[in-house]
N, CA, C and O atoms as a MOPAC input file, in Angstrom:
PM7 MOZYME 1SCF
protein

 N     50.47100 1   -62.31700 1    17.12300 1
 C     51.20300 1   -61.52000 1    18.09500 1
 C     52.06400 1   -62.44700 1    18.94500 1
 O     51.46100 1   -63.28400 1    19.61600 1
 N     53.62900 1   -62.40200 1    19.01600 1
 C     54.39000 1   -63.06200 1    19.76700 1
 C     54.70800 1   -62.76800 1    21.23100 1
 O     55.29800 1   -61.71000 1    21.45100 1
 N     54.47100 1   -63.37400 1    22.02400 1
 C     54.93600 1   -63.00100 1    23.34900 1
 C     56.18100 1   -62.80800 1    23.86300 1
 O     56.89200 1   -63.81200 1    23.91400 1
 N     56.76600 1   -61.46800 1    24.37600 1
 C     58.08400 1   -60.92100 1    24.61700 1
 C     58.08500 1   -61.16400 1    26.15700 1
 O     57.57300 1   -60.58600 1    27.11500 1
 N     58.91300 1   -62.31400 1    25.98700 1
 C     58.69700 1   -62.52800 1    27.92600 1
 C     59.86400 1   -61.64100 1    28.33700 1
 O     59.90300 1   -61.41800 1    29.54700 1
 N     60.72700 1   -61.14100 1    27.67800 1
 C     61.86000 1   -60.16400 1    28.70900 1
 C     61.05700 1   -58.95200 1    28.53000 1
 O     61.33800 1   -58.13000 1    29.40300 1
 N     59.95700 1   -58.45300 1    27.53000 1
 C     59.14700 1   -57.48400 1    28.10400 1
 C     58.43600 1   -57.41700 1    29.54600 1
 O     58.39800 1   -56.64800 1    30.50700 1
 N     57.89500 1   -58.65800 1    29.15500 1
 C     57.02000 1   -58.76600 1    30.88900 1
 C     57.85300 1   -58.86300 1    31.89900 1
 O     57.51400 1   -58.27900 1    32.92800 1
 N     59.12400 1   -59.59600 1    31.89600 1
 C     60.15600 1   -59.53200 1    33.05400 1
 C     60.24500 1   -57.95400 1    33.20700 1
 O     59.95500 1   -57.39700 1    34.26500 1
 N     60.60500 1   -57.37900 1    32.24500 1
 C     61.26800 1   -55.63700 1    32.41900 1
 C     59.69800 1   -55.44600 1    33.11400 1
 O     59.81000 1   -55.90100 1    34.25300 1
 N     58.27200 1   -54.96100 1    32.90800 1
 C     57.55100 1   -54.64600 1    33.61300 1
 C     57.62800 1   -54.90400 1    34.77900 1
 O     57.99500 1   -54.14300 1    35.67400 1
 N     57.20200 1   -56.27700 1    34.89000 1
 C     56.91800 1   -56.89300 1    36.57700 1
 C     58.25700 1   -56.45000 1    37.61600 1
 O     58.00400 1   -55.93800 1    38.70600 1
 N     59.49800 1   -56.65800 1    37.24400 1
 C     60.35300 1   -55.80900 1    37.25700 1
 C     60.48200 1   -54.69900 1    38.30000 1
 O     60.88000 1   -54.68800 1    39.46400 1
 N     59.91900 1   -53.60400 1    37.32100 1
 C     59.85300 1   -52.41500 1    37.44000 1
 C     58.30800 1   -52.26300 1    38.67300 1
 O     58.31800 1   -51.34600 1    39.49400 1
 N     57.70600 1   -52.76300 1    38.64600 1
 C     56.17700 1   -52.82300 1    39.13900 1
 C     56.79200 1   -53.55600 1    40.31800 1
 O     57.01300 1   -52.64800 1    41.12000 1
 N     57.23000 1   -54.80900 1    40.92100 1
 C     57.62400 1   -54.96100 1    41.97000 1
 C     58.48600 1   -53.90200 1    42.64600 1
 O     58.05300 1   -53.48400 1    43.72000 1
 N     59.65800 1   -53.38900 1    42.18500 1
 C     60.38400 1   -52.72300 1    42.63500 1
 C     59.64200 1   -51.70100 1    43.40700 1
 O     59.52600 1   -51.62200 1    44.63000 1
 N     58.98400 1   -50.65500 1    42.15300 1
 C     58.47600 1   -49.28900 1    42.53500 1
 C     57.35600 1   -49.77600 1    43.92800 1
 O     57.30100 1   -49.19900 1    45.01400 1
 N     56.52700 1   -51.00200 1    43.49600 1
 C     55.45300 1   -51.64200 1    44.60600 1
 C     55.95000 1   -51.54000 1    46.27600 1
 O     55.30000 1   -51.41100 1    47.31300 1
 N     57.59200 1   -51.68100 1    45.96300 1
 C     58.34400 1   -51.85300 1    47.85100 1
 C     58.88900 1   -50.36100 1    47.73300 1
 O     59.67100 1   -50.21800 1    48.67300 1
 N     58.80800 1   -49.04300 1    46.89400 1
 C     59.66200 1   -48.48900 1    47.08000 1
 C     60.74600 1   -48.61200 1    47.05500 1
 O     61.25300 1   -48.16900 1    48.08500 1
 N     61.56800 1   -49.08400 1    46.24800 1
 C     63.05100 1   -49.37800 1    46.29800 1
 C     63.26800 1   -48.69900 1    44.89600 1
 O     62.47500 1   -48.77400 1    43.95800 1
 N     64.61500 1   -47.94100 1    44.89900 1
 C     65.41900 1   -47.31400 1    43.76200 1
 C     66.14500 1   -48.54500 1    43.07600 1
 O     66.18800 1   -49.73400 1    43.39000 1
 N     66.73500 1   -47.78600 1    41.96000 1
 C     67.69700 1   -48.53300 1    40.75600 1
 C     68.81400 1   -48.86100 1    41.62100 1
 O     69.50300 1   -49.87000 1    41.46800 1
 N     68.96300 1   -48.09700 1    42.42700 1
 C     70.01500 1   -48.05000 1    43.22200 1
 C     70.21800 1   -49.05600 1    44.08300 1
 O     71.03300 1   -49.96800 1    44.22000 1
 N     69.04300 1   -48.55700 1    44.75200 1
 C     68.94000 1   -49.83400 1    45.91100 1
 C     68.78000 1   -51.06200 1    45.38400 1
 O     69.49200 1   -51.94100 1    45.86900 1
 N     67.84200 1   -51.43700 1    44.29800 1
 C     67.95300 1   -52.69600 1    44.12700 1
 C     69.27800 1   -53.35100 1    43.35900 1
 O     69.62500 1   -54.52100 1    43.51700 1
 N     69.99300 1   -52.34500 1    42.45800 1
 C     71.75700 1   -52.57000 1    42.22800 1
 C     72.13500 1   -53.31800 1    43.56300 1
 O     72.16600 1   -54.54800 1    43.51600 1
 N     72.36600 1   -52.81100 1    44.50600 1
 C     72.56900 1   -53.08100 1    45.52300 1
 C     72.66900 1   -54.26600 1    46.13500 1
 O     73.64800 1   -54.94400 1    46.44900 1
 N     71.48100 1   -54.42600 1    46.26200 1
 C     70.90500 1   -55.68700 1    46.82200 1
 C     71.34200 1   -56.56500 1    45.74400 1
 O     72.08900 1   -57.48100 1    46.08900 1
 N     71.10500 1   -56.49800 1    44.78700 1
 C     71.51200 1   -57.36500 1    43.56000 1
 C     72.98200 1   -57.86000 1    43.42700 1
 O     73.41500 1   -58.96800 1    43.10900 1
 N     73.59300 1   -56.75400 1    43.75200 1
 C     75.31100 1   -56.89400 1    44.19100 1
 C     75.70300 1   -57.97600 1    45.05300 1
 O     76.33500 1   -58.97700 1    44.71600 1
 N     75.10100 1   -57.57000 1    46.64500 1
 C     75.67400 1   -58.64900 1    47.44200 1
 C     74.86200 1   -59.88400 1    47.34200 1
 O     74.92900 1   -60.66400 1    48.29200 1
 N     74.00200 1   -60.21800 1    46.19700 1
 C     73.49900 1   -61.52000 1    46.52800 1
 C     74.56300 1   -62.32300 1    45.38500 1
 O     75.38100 1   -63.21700 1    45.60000 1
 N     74.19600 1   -61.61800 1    44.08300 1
 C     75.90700 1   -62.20600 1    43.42300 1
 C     76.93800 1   -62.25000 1    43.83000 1
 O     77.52100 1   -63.29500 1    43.54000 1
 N     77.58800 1   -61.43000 1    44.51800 1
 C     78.69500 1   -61.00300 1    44.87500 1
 C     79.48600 1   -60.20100 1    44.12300 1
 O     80.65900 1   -60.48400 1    44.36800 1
 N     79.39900 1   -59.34400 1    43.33300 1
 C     79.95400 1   -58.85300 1    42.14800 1
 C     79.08700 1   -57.32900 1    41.90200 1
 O     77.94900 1   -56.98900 1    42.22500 1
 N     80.10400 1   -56.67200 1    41.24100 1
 C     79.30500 1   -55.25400 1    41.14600 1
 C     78.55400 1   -55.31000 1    40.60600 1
 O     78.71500 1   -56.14200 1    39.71300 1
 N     76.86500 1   -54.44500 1    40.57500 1
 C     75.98400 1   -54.20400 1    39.02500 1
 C     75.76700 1   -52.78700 1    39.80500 1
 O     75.47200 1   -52.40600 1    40.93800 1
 N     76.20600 1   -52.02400 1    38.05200 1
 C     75.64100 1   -50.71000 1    38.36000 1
 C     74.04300 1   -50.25400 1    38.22800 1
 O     73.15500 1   -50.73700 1    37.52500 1
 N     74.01700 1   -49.29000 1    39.04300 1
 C     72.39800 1   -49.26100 1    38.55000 1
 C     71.92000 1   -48.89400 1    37.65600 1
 O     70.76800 1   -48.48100 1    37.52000 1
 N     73.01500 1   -49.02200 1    36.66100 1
 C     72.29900 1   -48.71400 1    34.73200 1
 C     72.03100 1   -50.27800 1    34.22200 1
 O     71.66800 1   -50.41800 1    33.05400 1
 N     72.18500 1   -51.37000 1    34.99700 1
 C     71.68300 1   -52.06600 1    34.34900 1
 C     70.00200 1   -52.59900 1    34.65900 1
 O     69.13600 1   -53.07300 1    33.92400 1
 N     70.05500 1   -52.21300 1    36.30200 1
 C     68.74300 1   -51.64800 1    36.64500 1
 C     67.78700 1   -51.28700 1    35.37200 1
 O     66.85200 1   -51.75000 1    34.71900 1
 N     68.48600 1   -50.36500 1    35.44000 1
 C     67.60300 1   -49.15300 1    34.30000 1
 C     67.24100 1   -49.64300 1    32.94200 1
 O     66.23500 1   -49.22200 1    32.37000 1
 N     68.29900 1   -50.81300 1    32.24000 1
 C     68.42700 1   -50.80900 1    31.08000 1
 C     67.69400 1   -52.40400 1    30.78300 1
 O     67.57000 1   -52.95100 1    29.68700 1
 N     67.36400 1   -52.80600 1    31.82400 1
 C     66.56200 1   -54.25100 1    31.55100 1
 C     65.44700 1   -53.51000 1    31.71000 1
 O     64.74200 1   -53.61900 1    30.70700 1
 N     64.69500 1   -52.38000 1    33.01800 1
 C     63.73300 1   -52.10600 1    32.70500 1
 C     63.03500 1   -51.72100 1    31.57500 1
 O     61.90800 1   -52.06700 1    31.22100 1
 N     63.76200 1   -51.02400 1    31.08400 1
 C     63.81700 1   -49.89100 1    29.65900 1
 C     63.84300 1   -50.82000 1    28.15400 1
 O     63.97500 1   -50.31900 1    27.03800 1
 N     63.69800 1   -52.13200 1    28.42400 1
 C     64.05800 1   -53.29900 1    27.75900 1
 C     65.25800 1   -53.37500 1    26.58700 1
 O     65.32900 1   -54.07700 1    25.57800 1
 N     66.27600 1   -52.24800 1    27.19300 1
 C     67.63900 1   -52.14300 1    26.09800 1
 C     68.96800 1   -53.41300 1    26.54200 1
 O     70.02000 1   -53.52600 1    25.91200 1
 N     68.58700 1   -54.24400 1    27.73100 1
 C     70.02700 1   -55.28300 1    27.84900 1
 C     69.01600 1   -56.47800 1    28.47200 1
 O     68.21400 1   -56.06600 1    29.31000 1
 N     68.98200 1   -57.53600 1    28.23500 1
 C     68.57500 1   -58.67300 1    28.26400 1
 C     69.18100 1   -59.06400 1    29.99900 1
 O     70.25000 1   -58.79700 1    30.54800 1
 N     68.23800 1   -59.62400 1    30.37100 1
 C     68.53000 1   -60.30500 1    31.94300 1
 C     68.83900 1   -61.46700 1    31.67700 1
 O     68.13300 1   -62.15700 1    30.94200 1
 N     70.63900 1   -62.17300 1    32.56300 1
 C     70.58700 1   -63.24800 1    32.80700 1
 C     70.35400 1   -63.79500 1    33.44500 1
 O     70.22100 1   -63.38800 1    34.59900 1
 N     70.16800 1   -64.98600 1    33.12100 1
 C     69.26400 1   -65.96700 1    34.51200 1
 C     69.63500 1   -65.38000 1    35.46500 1
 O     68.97800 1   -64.57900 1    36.13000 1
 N     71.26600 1   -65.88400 1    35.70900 1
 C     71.15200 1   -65.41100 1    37.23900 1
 C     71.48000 1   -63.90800 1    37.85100 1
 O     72.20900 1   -63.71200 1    38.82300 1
 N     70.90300 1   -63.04500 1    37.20500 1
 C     70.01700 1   -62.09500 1    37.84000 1
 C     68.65900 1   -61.98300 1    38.10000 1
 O     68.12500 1   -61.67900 1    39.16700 1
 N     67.89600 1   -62.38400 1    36.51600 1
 C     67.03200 1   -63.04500 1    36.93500 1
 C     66.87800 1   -63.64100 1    38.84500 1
 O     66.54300 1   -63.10300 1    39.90000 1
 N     67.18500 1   -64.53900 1    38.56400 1
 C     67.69000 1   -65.03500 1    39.82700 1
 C     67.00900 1   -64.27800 1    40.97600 1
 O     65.89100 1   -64.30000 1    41.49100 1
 N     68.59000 1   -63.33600 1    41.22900 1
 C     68.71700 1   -62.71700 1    42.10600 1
 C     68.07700 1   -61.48700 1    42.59200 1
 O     68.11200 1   -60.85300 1    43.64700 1
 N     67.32000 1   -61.33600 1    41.15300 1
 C     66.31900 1   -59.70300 1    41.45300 1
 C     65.03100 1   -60.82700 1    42.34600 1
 O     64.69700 1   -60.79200 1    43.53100 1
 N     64.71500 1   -61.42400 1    41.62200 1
 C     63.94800 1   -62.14400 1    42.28900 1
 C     64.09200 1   -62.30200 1    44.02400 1
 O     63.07100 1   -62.41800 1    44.70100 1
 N     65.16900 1   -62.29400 1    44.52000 1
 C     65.70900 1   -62.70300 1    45.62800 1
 C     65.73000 1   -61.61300 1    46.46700 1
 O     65.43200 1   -61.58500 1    47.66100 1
 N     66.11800 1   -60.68200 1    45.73100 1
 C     66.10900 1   -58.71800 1    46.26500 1
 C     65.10900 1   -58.40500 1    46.43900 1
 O     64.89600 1   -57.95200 1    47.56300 1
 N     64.07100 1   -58.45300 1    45.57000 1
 C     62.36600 1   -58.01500 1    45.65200 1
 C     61.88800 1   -59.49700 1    46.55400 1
 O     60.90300 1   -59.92500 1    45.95300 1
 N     62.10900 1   -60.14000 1    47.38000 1
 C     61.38100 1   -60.92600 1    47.88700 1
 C     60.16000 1   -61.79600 1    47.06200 1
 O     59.03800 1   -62.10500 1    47.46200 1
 N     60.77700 1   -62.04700 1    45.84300 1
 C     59.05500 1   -62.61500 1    45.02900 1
 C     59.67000 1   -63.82100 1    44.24800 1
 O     60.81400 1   -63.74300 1    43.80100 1
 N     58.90400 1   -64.93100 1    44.08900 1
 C     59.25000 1   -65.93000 1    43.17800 1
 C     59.62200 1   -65.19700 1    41.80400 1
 O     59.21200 1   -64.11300 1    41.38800 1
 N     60.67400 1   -66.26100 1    41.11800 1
 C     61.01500 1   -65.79600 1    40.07800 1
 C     60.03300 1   -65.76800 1    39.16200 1
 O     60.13000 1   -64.93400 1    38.26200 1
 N     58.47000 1   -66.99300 1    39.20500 1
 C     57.54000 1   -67.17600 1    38.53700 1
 C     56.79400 1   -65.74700 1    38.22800 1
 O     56.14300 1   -65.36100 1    37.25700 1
 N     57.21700 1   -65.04300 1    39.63100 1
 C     56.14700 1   -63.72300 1    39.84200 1
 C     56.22600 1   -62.82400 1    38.82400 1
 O     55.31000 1   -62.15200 1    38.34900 1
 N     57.97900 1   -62.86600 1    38.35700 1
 C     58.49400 1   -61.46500 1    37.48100 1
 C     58.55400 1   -62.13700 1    35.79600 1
 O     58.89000 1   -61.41700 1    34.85600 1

């Protein structure tokens, strides 16, 4: 059995988020002004849903939005 670490990212993810109460939306959001650049909240949706691969630096930056080490997600 191989380990799908952008599975576990999409969980922890999703499990931090819902954990603070925060929407696709909101965390789009937040995700926005820490890049500086638009993300809609389908991509929210679509890393959770494990259909678009996270780049680092969102990675990154979700990390930064949810307040949690990147180790965490």
């Amino acid at each position: 059995m191989s380990i799908q670490y952008s599975d576990i990212f999409a969980r922890r993810l999703r499990s931090e988020r819902e954990r603070l109460g925060v929407t696709q939306t909101a965390l789009a959001r937040r995700i926005a002004r820490i890049l500086n650049q638009n993300v809609d909240p389908s991509v929210v949706n679509r890393i959770e849903q494990g259909t678009r691969a996270v780049r680092l630096d969102e990675a990154v930056a979700v990390a930064e939005a949810l307040d949690v080490s990147l180790t965490a997600l």
